[in-house]
Each structure stands twice: as structure tokens, then as C-alpha cells.
XYZ file of N, CA and C in Angstrom:
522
model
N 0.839 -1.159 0.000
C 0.000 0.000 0.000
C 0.894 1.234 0.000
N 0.576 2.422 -0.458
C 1.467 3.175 -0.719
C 0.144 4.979 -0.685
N 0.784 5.842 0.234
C 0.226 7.035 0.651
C 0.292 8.418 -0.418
N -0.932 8.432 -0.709
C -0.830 9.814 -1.769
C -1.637 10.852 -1.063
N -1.231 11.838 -0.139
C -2.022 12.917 0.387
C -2.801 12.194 2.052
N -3.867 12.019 1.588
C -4.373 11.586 2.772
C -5.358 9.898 2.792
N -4.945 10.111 1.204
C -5.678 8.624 0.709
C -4.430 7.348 0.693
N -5.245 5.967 1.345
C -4.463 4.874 0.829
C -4.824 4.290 -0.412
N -3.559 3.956 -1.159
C -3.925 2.754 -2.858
C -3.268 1.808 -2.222
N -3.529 0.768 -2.559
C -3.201 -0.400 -2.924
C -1.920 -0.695 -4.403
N -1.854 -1.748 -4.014
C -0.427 -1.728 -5.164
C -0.625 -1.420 -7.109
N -2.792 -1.852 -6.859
C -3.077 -1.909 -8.389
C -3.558 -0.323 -8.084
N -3.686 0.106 -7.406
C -3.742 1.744 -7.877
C -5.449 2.646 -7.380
N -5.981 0.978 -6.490
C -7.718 1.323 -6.000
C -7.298 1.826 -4.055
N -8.292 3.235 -4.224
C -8.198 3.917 -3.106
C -8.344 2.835 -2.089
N -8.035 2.493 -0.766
C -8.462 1.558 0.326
C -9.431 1.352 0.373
N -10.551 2.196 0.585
C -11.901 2.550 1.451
C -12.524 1.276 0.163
N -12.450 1.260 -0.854
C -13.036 0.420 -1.995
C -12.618 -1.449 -1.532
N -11.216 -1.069 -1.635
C -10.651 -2.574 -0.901
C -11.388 -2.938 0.383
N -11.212 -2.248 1.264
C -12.439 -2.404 2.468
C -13.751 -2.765 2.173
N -14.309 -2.076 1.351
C -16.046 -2.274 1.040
C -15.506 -3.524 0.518
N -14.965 -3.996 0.094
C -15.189 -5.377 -1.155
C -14.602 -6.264 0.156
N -13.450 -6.343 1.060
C -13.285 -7.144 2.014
C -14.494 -7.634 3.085
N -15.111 -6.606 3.301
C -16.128 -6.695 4.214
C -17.331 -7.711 3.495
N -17.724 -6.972 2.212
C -18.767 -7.859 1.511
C -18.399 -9.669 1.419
N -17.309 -9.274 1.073
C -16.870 -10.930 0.946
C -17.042 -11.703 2.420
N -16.544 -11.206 3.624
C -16.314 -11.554 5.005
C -18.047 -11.734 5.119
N -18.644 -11.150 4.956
C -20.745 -11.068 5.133
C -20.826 -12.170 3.877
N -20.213 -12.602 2.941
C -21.019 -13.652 2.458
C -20.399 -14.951 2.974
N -19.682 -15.121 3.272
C -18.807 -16.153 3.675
C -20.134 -16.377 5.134
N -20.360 -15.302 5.740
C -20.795 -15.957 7.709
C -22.209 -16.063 6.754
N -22.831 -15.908 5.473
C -24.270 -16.579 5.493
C -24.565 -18.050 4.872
N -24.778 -18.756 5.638
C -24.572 -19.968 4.985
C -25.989 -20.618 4.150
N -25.158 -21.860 3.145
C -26.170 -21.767 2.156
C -27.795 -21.946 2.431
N -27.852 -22.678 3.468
C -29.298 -22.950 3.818
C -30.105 -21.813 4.203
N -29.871 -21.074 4.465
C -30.454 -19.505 4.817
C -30.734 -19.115 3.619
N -29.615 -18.889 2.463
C -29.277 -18.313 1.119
C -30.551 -18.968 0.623
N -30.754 -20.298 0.516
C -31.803 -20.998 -0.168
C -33.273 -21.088 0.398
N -33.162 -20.505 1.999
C -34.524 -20.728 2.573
C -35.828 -19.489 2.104
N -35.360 -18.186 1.645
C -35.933 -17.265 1.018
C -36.789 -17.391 -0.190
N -37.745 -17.544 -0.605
C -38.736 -17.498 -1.714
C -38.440 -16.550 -2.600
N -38.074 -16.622 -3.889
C -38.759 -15.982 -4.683
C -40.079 -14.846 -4.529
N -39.682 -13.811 -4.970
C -40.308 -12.883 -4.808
C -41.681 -12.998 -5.674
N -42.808 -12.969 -5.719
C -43.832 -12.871 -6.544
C -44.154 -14.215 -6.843
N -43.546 -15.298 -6.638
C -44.154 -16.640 -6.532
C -44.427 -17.372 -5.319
N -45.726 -18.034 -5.394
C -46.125 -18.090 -3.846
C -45.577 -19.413 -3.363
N -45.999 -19.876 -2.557
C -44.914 -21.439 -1.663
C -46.014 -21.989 -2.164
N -45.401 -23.731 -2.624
C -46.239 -24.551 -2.916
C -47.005 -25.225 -1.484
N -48.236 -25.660 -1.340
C -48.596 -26.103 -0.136
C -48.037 -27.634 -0.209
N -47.704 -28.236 1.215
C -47.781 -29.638 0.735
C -48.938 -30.509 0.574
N -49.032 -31.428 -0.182
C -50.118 -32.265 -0.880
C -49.974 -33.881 -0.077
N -50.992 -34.679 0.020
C -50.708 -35.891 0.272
C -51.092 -36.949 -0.924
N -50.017 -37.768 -0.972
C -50.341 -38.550 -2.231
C -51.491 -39.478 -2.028
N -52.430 -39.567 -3.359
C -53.543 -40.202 -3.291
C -53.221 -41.225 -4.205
N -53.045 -42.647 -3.659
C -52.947 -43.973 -4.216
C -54.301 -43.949 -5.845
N -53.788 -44.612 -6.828
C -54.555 -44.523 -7.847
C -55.812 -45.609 -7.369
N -57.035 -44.927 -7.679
C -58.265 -45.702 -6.872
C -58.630 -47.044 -7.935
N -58.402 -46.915 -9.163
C -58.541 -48.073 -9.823
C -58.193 -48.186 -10.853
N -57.627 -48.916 -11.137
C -56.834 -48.819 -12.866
C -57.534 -49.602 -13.773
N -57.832 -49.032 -15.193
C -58.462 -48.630 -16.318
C -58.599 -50.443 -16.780
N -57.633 -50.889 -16.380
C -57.328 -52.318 -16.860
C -57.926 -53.064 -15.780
N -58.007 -52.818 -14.567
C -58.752 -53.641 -13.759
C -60.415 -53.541 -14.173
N -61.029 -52.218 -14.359
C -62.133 -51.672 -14.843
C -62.741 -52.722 -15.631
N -61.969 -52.939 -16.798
C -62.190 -53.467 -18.098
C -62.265 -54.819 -17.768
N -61.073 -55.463 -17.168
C -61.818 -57.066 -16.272
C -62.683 -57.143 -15.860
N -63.068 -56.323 -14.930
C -64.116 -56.995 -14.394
C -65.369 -56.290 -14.817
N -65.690 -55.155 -16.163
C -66.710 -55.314 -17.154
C -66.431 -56.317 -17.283
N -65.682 -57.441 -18.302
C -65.931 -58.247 -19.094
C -65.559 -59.275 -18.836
N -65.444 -59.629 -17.463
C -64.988 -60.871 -16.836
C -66.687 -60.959 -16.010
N -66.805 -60.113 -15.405
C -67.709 -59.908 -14.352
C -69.058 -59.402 -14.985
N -69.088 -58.680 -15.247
C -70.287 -57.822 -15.886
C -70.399 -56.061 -14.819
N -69.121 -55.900 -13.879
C -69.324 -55.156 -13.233
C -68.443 -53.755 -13.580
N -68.593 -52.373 -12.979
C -67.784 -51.660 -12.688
C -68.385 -50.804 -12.297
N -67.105 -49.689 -11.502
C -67.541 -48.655 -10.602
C -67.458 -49.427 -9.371
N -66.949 -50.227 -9.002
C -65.868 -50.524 -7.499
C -65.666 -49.355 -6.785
N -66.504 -49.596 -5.973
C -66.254 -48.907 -4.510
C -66.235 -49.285 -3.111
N -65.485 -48.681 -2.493
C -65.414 -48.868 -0.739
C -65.208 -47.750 0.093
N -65.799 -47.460 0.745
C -66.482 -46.531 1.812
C -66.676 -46.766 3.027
N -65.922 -46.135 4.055
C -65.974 -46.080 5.346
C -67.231 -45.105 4.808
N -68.422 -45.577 6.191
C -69.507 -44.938 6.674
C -70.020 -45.121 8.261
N -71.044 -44.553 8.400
C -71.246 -44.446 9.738
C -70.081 -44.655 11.192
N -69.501 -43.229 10.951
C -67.951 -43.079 11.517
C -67.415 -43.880 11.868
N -67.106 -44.778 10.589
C -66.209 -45.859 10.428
C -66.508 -47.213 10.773
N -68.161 -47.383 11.538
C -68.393 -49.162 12.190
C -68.768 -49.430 10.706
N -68.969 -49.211 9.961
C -69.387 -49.875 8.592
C -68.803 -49.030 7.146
N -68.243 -49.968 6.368
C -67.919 -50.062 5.223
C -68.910 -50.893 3.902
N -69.306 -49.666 3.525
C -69.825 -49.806 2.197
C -68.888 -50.197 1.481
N -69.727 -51.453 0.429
C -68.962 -51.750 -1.209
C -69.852 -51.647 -2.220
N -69.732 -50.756 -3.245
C -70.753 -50.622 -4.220
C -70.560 -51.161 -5.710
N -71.233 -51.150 -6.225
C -70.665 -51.931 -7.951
C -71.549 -51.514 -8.685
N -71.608 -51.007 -10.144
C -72.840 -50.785 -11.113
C -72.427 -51.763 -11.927
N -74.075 -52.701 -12.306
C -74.059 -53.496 -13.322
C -73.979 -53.477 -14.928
N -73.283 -53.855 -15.819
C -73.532 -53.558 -16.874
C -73.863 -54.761 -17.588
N -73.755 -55.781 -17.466
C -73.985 -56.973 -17.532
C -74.883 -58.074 -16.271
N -76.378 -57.843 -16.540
C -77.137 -58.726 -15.270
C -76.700 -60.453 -15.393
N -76.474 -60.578 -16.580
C -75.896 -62.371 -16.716
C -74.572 -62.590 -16.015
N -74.135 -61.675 -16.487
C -72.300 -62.332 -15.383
C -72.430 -62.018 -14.031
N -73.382 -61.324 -13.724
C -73.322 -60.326 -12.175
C -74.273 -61.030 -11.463
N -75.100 -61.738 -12.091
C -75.758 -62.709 -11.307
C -74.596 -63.105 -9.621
N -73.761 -63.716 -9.989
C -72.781 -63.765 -9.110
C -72.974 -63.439 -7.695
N -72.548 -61.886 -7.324
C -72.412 -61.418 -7.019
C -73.539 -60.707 -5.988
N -74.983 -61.626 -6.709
C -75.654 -60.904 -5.704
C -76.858 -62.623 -5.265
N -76.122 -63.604 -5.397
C -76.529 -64.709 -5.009
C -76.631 -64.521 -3.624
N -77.666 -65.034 -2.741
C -78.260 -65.307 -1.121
C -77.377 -66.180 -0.991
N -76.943 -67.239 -1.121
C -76.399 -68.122 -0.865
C -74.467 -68.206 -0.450
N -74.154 -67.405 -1.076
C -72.903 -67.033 -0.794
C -72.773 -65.622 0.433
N -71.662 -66.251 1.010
C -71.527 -65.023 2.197
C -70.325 -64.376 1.698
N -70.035 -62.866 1.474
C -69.428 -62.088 1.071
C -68.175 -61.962 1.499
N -67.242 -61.273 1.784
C -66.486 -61.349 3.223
C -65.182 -59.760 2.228
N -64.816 -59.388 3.313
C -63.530 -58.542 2.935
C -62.609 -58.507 3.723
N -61.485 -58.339 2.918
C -60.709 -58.557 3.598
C -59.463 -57.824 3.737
N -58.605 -57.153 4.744
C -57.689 -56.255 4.876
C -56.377 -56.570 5.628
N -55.321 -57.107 4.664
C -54.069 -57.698 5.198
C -53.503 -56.760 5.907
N -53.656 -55.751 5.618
C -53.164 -54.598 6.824
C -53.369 -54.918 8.442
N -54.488 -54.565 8.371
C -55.431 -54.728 9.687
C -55.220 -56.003 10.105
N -55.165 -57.549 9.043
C -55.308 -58.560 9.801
C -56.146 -59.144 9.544
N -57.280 -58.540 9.666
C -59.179 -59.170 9.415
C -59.882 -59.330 8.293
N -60.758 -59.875 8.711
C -61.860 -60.848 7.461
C -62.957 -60.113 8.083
N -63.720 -59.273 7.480
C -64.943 -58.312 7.746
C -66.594 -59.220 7.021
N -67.232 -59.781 7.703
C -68.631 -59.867 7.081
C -69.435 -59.399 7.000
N -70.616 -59.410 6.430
C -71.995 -58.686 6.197
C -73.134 -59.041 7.746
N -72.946 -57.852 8.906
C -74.121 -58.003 9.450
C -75.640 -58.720 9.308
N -76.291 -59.568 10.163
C -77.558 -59.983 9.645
C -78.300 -59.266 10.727
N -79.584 -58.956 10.495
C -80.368 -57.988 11.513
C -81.341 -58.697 11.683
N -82.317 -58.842 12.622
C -83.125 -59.930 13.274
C -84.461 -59.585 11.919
N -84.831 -58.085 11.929
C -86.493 -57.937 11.263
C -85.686 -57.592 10.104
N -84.266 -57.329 9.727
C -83.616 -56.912 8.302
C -83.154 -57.930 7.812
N -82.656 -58.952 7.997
C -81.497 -60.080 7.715
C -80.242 -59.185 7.491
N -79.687 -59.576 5.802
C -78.429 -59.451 5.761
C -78.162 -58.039 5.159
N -77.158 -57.432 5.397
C -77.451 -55.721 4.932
C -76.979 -55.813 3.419
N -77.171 -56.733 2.703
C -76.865 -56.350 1.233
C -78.239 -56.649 0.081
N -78.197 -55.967 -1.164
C -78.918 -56.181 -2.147
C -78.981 -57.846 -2.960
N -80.110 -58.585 -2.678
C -79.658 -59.768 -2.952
C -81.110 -60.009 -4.608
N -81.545 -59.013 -4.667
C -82.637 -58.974 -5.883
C -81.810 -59.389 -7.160
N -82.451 -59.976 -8.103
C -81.785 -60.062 -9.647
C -81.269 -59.082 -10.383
N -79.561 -58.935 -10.239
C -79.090 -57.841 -10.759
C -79.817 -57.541 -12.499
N -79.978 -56.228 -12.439
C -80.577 -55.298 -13.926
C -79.142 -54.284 -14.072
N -78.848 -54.415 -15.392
C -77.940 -53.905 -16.464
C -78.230 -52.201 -15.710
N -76.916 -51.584 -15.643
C -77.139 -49.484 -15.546
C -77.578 -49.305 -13.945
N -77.732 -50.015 -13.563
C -78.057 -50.310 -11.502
C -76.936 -50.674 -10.747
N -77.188 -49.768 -10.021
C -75.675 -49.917 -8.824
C -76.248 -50.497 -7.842
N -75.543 -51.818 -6.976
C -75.825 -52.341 -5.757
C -74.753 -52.236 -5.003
N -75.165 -52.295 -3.547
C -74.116 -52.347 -2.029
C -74.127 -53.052 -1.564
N -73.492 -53.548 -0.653
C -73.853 -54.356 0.778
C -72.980 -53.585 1.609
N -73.080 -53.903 2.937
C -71.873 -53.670 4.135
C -71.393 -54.153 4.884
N -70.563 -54.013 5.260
C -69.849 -55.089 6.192
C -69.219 -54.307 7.399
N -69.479 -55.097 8.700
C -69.305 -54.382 9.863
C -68.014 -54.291 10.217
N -67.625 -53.128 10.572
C -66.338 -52.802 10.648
C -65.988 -52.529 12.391
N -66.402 -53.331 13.804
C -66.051 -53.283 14.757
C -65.051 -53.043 15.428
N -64.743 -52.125 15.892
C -63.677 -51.441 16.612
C -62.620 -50.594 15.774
N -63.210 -50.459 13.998
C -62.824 -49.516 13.213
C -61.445 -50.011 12.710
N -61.088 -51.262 12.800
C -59.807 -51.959 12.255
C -59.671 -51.105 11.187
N -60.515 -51.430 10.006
C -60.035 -51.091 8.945
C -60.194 -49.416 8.885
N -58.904 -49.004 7.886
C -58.716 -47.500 8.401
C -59.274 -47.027 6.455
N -59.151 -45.566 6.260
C -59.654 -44.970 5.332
C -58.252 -45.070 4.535
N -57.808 -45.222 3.321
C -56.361 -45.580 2.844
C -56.250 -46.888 2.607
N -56.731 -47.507 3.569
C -56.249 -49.350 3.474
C -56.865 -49.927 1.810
N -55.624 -50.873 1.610
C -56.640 -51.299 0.105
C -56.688 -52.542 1.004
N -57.638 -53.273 0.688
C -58.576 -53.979 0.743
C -59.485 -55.538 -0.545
N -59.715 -56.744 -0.211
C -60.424 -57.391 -1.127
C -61.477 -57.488 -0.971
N -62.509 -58.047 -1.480
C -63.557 -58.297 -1.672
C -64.041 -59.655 -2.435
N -64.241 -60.370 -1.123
C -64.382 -61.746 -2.253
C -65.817 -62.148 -1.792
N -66.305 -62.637 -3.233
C -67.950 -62.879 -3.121
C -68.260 -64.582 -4.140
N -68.062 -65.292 -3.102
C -67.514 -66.785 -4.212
C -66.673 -66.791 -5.183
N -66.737 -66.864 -6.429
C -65.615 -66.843 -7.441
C -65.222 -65.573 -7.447
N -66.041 -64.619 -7.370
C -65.535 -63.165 -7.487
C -64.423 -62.658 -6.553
N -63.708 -62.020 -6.834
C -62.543 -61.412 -5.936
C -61.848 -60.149 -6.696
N -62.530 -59.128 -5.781
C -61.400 -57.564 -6.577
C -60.216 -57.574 -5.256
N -59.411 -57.619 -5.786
C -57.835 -57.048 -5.051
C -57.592 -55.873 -5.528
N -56.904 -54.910 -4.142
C -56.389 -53.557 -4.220
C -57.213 -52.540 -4.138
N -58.475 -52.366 -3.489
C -59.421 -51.776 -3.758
C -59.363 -50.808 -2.383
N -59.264 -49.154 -2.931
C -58.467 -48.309 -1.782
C -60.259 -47.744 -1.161
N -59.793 -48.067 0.524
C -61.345 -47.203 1.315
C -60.919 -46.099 1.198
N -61.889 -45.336 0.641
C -62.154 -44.029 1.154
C -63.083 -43.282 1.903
């Protein structure tokens, strides 16, 4: 460094006070570290919220089986009545293959490897059994339910459904 009047230069010929400002700036980026640097948003774009992933409820190819295996689609499962019972619903498109499915004679059952359990269809003394057991008709959706005691099965769980030969696997409660 070398003295001209009352100012210091440096050897390339820049007043001090400049060398200072640029020492200091450097010394302030060095103490901010990167996670701070990166924790700041973008100005004018808002924070994404977080989302929870929703398992795909039925795939296009299962659909199509069991139209044309079954005569069925529109598979559903439903926690109801805060959670002691789970609805399963189905629309017929085919009453000849779906016959099946709504035979008296067969007992329904579901089932949730999660949980553990094999869920059946309640029978009620002046109701009997809580499902639709009439001769399925083609464009008609039927249910039954099955009692869900002490709420094992949770909302998320996939789940089967087997009704004699019939059996849907992977079928998510919601």
C-alpha cells in the first residue's frame, strides 16, 4: 500500500476505502450460509402447499376385467357411519355375469391384510343381511356392508372383496 495525500492505494492503484467495502462484503457472504441463502422465496411466486399422495383408486385395466370378466364396474369402498361400517358398491352392466355377485347363498367377506381381518356382512333380526340380494338389472348400482367393529379397517387401506368366485384385489377405502 502506498500514501498519496491523505488517501491509501493499494499496489493496483484502488483507493483503500473500496478494498475495504469489497473485504467486508466478501467476510458477510462467507458468515451466510447456504441454507439460509436458499430458505428465502422468490419474490412474486407463492410457496407450494404440501399435498398428500392419493394412491390410484382403480386402474383402467382392472375396470375393463371386471366389465368383461364380471359384468361389473364402478368398485367402490367406503368407510360410513364413523367408520363401524364399510360400504362396497358396484354398477351393473352386464345382469348375466353379475348374477354372481348378488346370489343369497354365498356369504361375502372382505378382507384387509393390513389390519389382519376378514370383515362380514351383518344380519339384523327384522332386516337379515345388509346387502342387495334382488336379480341384478344392467345401468343399476348395488351395495352391501360389512361391519367394521372397533374400526380396524382404516380410510387408505386397500382392501379385497371376495364374493364366491368373485374377488377384486387392491381396492383403496375411502
Amino acid at each position: 500500500m502506498r500514501w498519496e495525500g491523505a488517501t491509501m492505494f493499494d499496489h493496483n492503484g484502488i483507493p483503500s476505502t473500496k478494498v475495504t467495502s469489497l473485504a467486508v462484503v466478501l467476510a458477510i457472504g462467507t458468515l451466510v450460509s447456504p441454507a439460509d441463502a436458499q430458505s428465502a422465496a422468490p419474490a412474486g411466486k407463492p410457496v407450494a402447499a404440501p399435498y398428500r399422495y392419493l394412491p390410484s383408486r382403480f386402474s383402467r385395466r382392472a375396470s375393463m376385467y371386471y366389465g368383461a370378466i364380471w359384468g361389473v364396474d364402478s368398485l367402490g369402498v367406503k368407510l360410513t357411519e364413523s367408520g363401524e361400517v364399510i360400504r362396497f358398491t358396484y354398477r351393473v352392466l352386464d345382469a348375466d355375469k353379475a348374477k354372481a355377485l348378488n346370489d343369497k347363498k354365498v356369504e361375502p367377506s372382505l378382507i384387509d391384510p393390513q389390519a389382519g381381518v376378514q370383515l362380514v356382512i351383518p344380519s339384523l333380526e327384522n332386516v337379515g343381511q345388509l346387502r342387495q340380494t334382488a336379480t341384478p338389472e344392467g345401468g343399476k348400482s348395488y351395495w352391501m356392508v360389512f361391519s367394521n367393529k372397533g374400526r380396524l379397517v382404516k380410510r387408505g387401506d386397500r382392501v379385497s372383496v371376495v364374493i364366491g368366485q368373485f374377488r377384486a384385489d387392491g381396492l383403496v377405502v375411502d
